[in-house]
Short mmCIF file of C-alpha atoms in Angstrom, two decimals:
data_model
loop_
_atom_site.label_atom_id
_atom_site.label_comp_id
_atom_site.label_asym_id
_atom_site.label_seq_id
_atom_site.Cartn_x
_atom_site.Cartn_y
_atom_site.Cartn_z
CA MET W 206 -74.15 -61.48 -192.85
CA SER W 207 -77.58 -61.33 -189.94
CA ARG W 208 -79.64 -58.46 -189.98
CA VAL W 209 -79.37 -57.85 -186.38
CA ALA W 210 -76.46 -57.82 -183.98
CA VAL W 211 -77.23 -58.45 -179.86
CA ILE W 212 -74.84 -56.66 -177.94
CA MET W 213 -74.26 -57.64 -174.08
CA ARG W 214 -73.15 -55.33 -171.52
CA SER W 215 -71.53 -57.80 -168.41
CA LYS W 216 -70.19 -57.87 -165.23
CA ASN W 217 -70.28 -60.24 -162.34
CA GLU W 218 -73.85 -61.22 -164.21
CA MET W 219 -73.85 -64.55 -162.10
CA PRO W 220 -76.38 -66.44 -161.77
CA TYR W 221 -78.54 -64.92 -164.34
CA LEU W 222 -76.28 -64.84 -167.73
CA PRO W 223 -76.47 -68.41 -168.55
CA GLU W 224 -80.50 -68.02 -168.54
CA ALA W 225 -80.18 -64.71 -170.79
CA ILE W 226 -77.91 -66.66 -172.67
CA ALA W 227 -80.21 -69.51 -172.66
CA SER W 228 -83.19 -67.15 -173.34
CA LEU W 229 -81.91 -65.46 -176.10
CA ARG W 230 -81.38 -69.34 -177.75
CA ARG W 231 -84.93 -69.95 -177.78
CA GLN W 232 -86.00 -67.15 -179.54
CA THR W 233 -87.91 -68.10 -183.03
CA PHE W 234 -86.42 -65.09 -184.42
CA LYS W 235 -82.69 -66.57 -184.83
CA ASP W 236 -80.56 -64.29 -187.47
CA ILE W 237 -78.34 -62.53 -185.42
CA GLU W 238 -74.87 -61.73 -184.47
CA LEU W 239 -74.04 -62.33 -180.89
CA PHE W 240 -71.48 -59.56 -178.93
CA ALA W 241 -70.23 -58.94 -176.23
CA VAL W 242 -68.45 -56.71 -173.68
CA ASP W 243 -67.37 -57.55 -170.03
CA SER W 244 -65.84 -54.78 -167.49
CA GLY W 245 -63.62 -56.76 -165.10
CA SER W 246 -66.12 -60.16 -164.63
CA THR W 247 -64.72 -61.64 -161.34
CA ASP W 248 -67.60 -64.67 -160.99
CA GLY W 249 -67.24 -66.95 -164.03
CA SER W 250 -68.67 -64.44 -166.26
CA LEU W 251 -66.54 -64.15 -168.39
CA ASP W 252 -65.96 -67.88 -168.48
CA ILE W 253 -69.32 -68.19 -170.01
CA LEU W 254 -69.13 -65.28 -172.67
CA ARG W 255 -65.53 -67.37 -173.52
CA ASN W 256 -67.73 -70.29 -174.51
CA THR W 257 -70.78 -68.39 -175.69
CA ILE W 258 -69.17 -66.11 -178.06
CA ASN W 259 -66.71 -65.28 -181.57
CA PRO W 260 -64.06 -64.97 -179.96
CA GLU W 261 -63.56 -62.17 -182.35
CA HIS W 262 -66.84 -60.45 -180.57
CA LEU W 263 -65.90 -60.51 -176.87
CA ILE W 264 -64.43 -57.10 -175.95
CA CYS W 265 -62.71 -57.42 -172.24
CA ILE W 266 -62.15 -53.55 -170.60
CA PRO W 267 -60.66 -52.64 -167.46
CA PRO W 268 -63.64 -51.75 -164.47
CA GLU W 269 -62.43 -48.21 -164.03
CA SER W 270 -62.65 -47.71 -168.01
CA TYR W 271 -66.20 -48.24 -168.01
CA LEU W 272 -68.49 -45.47 -168.95
CA PRO W 273 -71.75 -46.35 -170.16
CA GLY W 274 -72.59 -44.55 -173.53
CA LYS W 275 -68.94 -44.75 -175.04
CA VAL W 276 -69.24 -48.42 -174.29
CA LEU W 277 -72.43 -48.46 -176.28
CA ASN W 278 -70.65 -46.47 -178.60
CA ASP W 279 -67.66 -48.35 -179.27
CA MET W 280 -69.62 -51.94 -179.06
CA SER W 281 -72.73 -50.30 -181.88
CA ALA W 282 -69.64 -49.19 -184.24
CA ARG W 283 -68.40 -52.88 -184.00
CA ALA W 284 -71.42 -53.87 -185.63
CA THR W 285 -72.53 -53.49 -188.75
CA GLN W 286 -75.68 -55.10 -188.81
CA GLU W 287 -78.92 -52.82 -190.09
CA PHE W 288 -80.70 -53.22 -186.41
CA ILE W 289 -78.80 -53.41 -182.71
CA VAL W 290 -80.39 -54.67 -179.94
CA PHE W 291 -78.91 -54.87 -176.71
CA GLN W 292 -79.68 -57.47 -173.80
CA ASN W 293 -78.15 -56.57 -170.83
CA ALA W 294 -76.17 -59.93 -169.48
CA ASP W 295 -79.09 -60.42 -166.87
CA ALA W 296 -81.45 -59.76 -168.32
CA ILE W 297 -83.91 -62.32 -169.25
CA PHE W 298 -86.59 -62.95 -171.92
CA GLN W 299 -89.98 -64.35 -170.50
CA SER W 300 -91.09 -65.95 -173.92
CA GLU W 301 -89.82 -67.56 -176.86
CA ASP W 302 -91.19 -64.53 -179.48
CA ALA W 303 -89.50 -61.54 -177.36
CA LEU W 304 -87.07 -60.22 -179.54
CA GLU W 305 -89.33 -60.80 -182.79
CA LYS W 306 -91.73 -58.92 -180.66
CA LEU W 307 -89.18 -56.43 -180.04
CA LEU W 308 -87.80 -56.19 -183.53
CA ARG W 309 -91.20 -55.93 -185.36
CA PRO W 310 -92.08 -52.63 -185.13
CA LEU W 311 -88.50 -51.85 -186.67
CA PHE W 312 -88.84 -53.82 -189.32
CA ASP W 313 -92.58 -53.08 -189.85
CA GLY W 314 -91.20 -49.19 -190.57
CA GLU W 315 -93.37 -47.97 -187.36
CA ALA W 316 -90.57 -46.80 -184.70
CA ASP W 317 -86.84 -46.24 -185.39
CA ALA W 318 -86.65 -47.49 -181.57
CA VAL W 319 -87.78 -49.94 -179.09
CA MET W 320 -87.36 -50.77 -175.97
CA SER W 321 -88.68 -53.99 -174.02
CA ALA W 322 -91.18 -53.61 -170.73
CA GLN W 323 -89.38 -55.61 -167.50
CA VAL W 324 -90.89 -57.47 -164.55
CA THR W 325 -88.64 -57.85 -161.32
CA ARG W 326 -87.39 -60.80 -160.51
CA SER W 327 -88.97 -63.06 -157.47
CA ASP W 328 -87.52 -61.52 -155.20
CA ALA W 329 -87.22 -58.36 -156.02
CA ARG W 330 -88.95 -55.78 -152.89
CA PHE W 331 -92.34 -54.86 -153.07
CA ILE W 332 -92.13 -51.03 -153.68
CA ILE W 333 -89.17 -51.91 -156.74
CA THR W 334 -92.09 -53.92 -158.41
CA TYR W 335 -94.30 -51.70 -158.00
CA ASP W 336 -92.20 -49.25 -159.51
CA TYR W 337 -91.55 -51.10 -162.22
CA LEU W 338 -95.18 -51.66 -162.78
CA ARG W 339 -95.97 -48.19 -163.37
CA ALA W 340 -92.85 -47.11 -165.25
CA TYR W 341 -93.79 -49.96 -167.85
CA ASP W 342 -97.87 -48.73 -167.99
CA PRO W 343 -98.00 -47.30 -171.75
CA LYS W 344 -100.38 -45.02 -169.99
CA ASN W 345 -97.46 -43.67 -167.80
CA ILE W 346 -94.93 -43.02 -170.77
CA LYS W 347 -95.74 -39.33 -171.34
CA GLY W 348 -95.66 -35.62 -170.58
CA ASP W 349 -92.34 -34.87 -168.25
CA ASN W 350 -91.63 -38.76 -168.73
CA ALA W 351 -92.27 -39.05 -172.35
CA ASP W 352 -88.29 -39.43 -172.94
CA PHE W 353 -88.43 -42.54 -170.54
CA PHE W 354 -86.46 -45.65 -172.64
CA SER W 355 -84.35 -48.37 -170.94
CA ALA W 356 -81.44 -49.88 -172.63
CA VAL W 357 -81.77 -52.82 -170.53
CA THR W 358 -83.35 -54.59 -173.68
CA CYS W 359 -84.15 -52.33 -176.32
CA ALA W 360 -83.30 -52.50 -180.02
CA PHE W 361 -82.82 -49.46 -183.07
CA ARG W 362 -82.02 -48.92 -186.66
CA ARG W 363 -78.40 -48.57 -186.96
CA ASP W 364 -78.83 -45.30 -189.35
CA LEU W 365 -80.59 -43.67 -186.37
CA TRP W 366 -77.49 -43.78 -183.87
CA GLN W 367 -74.88 -43.22 -186.79
CA LYS W 368 -77.09 -40.15 -186.38
CA ILE W 369 -77.06 -39.53 -183.36
CA LYS W 370 -74.65 -40.82 -180.55
CA PHE W 371 -75.30 -42.12 -176.86
CA PRO W 372 -74.00 -39.13 -174.44
CA GLU W 373 -70.62 -40.09 -173.49
CA LYS W 374 -70.42 -38.32 -170.27
CA GLY W 375 -72.31 -39.36 -166.71
CA TYR W 376 -75.13 -41.84 -166.22
CA ALA W 377 -78.91 -42.63 -167.50
CA GLU W 378 -77.37 -42.31 -171.30
CA ASP W 379 -80.37 -44.00 -173.00
CA VAL W 380 -82.63 -41.37 -171.63
CA ALA W 381 -80.84 -38.93 -172.74
CA TRP W 382 -79.97 -40.67 -176.07
CA ALA W 383 -84.46 -41.19 -176.00
CA HIS W 384 -84.22 -36.96 -175.34
CA GLU W 385 -82.16 -35.86 -178.60
CA CYS W 386 -83.28 -38.66 -181.18
CA ARG W 387 -86.54 -37.71 -180.34
CA ALA W 388 -86.28 -33.96 -180.57
CA GLN W 389 -84.88 -34.63 -184.36
CA GLY W 390 -87.97 -36.46 -185.21
CA ALA W 391 -86.74 -40.39 -184.52
CA ARG W 392 -89.89 -42.76 -183.29
CA PHE W 393 -89.93 -44.48 -179.98
CA LYS W 394 -91.95 -46.97 -179.05
CA LEU W 395 -92.79 -49.58 -175.95
CA ALA W 396 -92.85 -53.41 -177.36
CA ALA W 397 -95.30 -54.10 -173.93
CA ASP W 398 -95.77 -57.66 -175.44
CA SER W 399 -91.62 -58.12 -175.67
CA VAL W 400 -91.30 -58.70 -171.75
CA VAL W 401 -87.67 -59.46 -170.25
CA GLU W 402 -87.17 -59.91 -166.57
CA HIS W 403 -84.30 -57.95 -164.73
CA SER W 404 -84.55 -55.89 -161.45
CA HIS W 405 -81.96 -55.17 -158.72
CA ASN W 406 -82.38 -54.96 -155.05
CA TYR W 407 -79.72 -51.46 -154.60
CA THR W 408 -78.64 -51.39 -151.13
CA LEU W 409 -80.01 -47.38 -150.43
CA LYS W 410 -76.74 -46.60 -150.40
CA GLU W 411 -76.16 -47.18 -153.99
CA LEU W 412 -79.76 -46.44 -154.98
CA TYR W 413 -78.72 -42.90 -153.91
CA ARG W 414 -75.72 -42.89 -156.02
CA LYS W 415 -78.00 -43.81 -159.09
CA LYS W 416 -80.98 -41.63 -158.58
CA PHE W 417 -78.19 -38.63 -157.71
CA ARG W 418 -76.35 -39.22 -161.03
CA HIS W 419 -79.90 -39.04 -162.50
CA GLY W 420 -81.02 -35.67 -160.95
CA LEU W 421 -77.56 -34.35 -162.44
CA ARG W 422 -78.52 -35.80 -166.05
CA PHE W 423 -81.86 -33.84 -165.65
CA ALA W 424 -80.84 -30.88 -164.69
CA HIS W 425 -77.98 -30.71 -167.56
CA THR W 426 -79.70 -32.85 -170.16
CA TYR W 427 -83.32 -30.60 -169.71
CA GLY W 428 -82.48 -28.12 -167.40
CA ARG W 429 -84.82 -29.49 -164.81
CA ARG W 430 -84.77 -27.17 -161.54
CA THR W 431 -85.83 -27.52 -157.71
CA ASN W 432 -86.54 -26.22 -154.20
CA LEU W 433 -87.08 -27.73 -150.83
CA PHE W 434 -89.97 -27.56 -150.69
CA SER W 435 -91.39 -28.81 -154.17
CA GLN W 436 -89.03 -31.71 -153.86
CA THR W 437 -90.82 -32.13 -150.35
CA MET W 438 -94.34 -31.90 -152.19
CA GLU W 439 -93.71 -34.64 -154.14
CA LEU W 440 -92.27 -36.59 -151.99
CA CYS W 441 -94.85 -36.93 -149.64
CA LYS W 442 -96.98 -36.71 -153.09
CA GLU W 443 -95.45 -40.02 -153.64
CA TRP W 444 -95.47 -41.30 -149.69
CA ALA W 445 -99.01 -41.43 -149.80
CA ARG W 446 -99.07 -42.84 -153.17
CA ASP W 447 -97.05 -45.82 -151.64
CA LEU W 448 -98.81 -46.10 -148.78
CA PHE W 449 -102.03 -46.65 -150.25
CA TYR W 450 -100.63 -49.12 -152.79
CA ALA W 451 -99.23 -50.90 -149.93
CA LEU W 452 -102.54 -51.05 -147.66
CA ARG W 453 -104.61 -52.19 -150.64
CA LYS W 454 -102.46 -55.15 -151.48
CA GLY W 455 -102.05 -56.36 -147.88
CA ARG W 456 -98.66 -55.46 -147.54
CA PRO W 457 -98.15 -53.39 -144.31
CA ASP W 458 -95.18 -54.94 -143.52
CA THR W 459 -93.54 -53.00 -146.36
CA ILE W 460 -94.13 -49.51 -145.06
CA PRO W 461 -90.64 -48.27 -143.18
CA TYR W 462 -88.77 -49.47 -145.60
CA ASN W 463 -91.15 -48.16 -148.69
CA ILE W 464 -91.06 -44.54 -146.45
CA ALA W 465 -86.96 -45.01 -146.39
CA TYR W 466 -86.36 -46.06 -150.36
CA ARG W 467 -89.04 -43.09 -151.74
CA ALA W 468 -86.55 -40.58 -149.07
CA VAL W 469 -83.85 -41.51 -150.45
CA ILE W 470 -84.35 -41.42 -154.38
CA HIS W 471 -85.95 -37.60 -153.41
CA THR W 472 -82.80 -36.26 -151.39
CA ALA W 473 -80.27 -38.10 -154.00
CA LEU W 474 -82.20 -36.41 -157.16
CA TYR W 475 -82.72 -32.82 -155.35
CA ARG W 476 -79.14 -32.85 -154.85
CA GLY W 477 -77.99 -34.17 -157.79
CA LEU W 478 -80.43 -31.50 -159.57
CA LYS W 479 -78.60 -29.01 -157.37
CA GLU W 480 -75.82 -29.85 -158.72
CA GLY W 481 -76.56 -30.18 -161.90
CA SER W 482 -77.85 -26.73 -162.11
CA ARG W 483 -74.61 -24.85 -161.15
CA GLY W 484 -73.26 -26.46 -164.19
#
């Protein structure tokens, strides 16, 4: 039996799914077994998965039943391998040894869970690329951001998951899981040399929904609270930082959207935190 299970989550992942699978097949580390869960694809993604994966390892669920934490737990329960890898079906490994570099800290006993670094696609908005550069800078994964962990492409010991399951209510389940695992002594690591390409140009409405859910999670998991003054001050600080970065990079054309983007994030976080703090 393979030592490593690779689990893909898919819903309408075209045009990225074929290259994501191809990038997995090109990996120098071959001792894997591939699983996938599809939650209602209508763009041909499911046909590709059916032609790629052992039918016993492909699970189809209706879109309305998709809850991230529950899906991660259900699929992890199906895999009996010692190590589990999550690779989003639109996440593309950027080198042939990226999977090996992701797994190496687990094999060497240096960590219990590891995540890959992410870079944005060529069509990503300027401000999104900037946020990714900051998010995956090891110097920034500390303090209030110490629990930052992305399940887009990550690996962990199965026995860690058996001890601590992903929360099945709400979103930002990967960060909440990392918080609980770290609280119980688990070691998390960023494999900065294991890189995947993955990003989304969310509409402002989609961005609001995502960050509102994050606000709920931060209130429930960390007991984080906010008020209008502190949230506004944080927004102004980030506006200034974004402005100087855009000017330094010679991209003043991005400033109007950058302002709207950051305002939506902080408005959504503020409202999510306020609602979450009410229980």
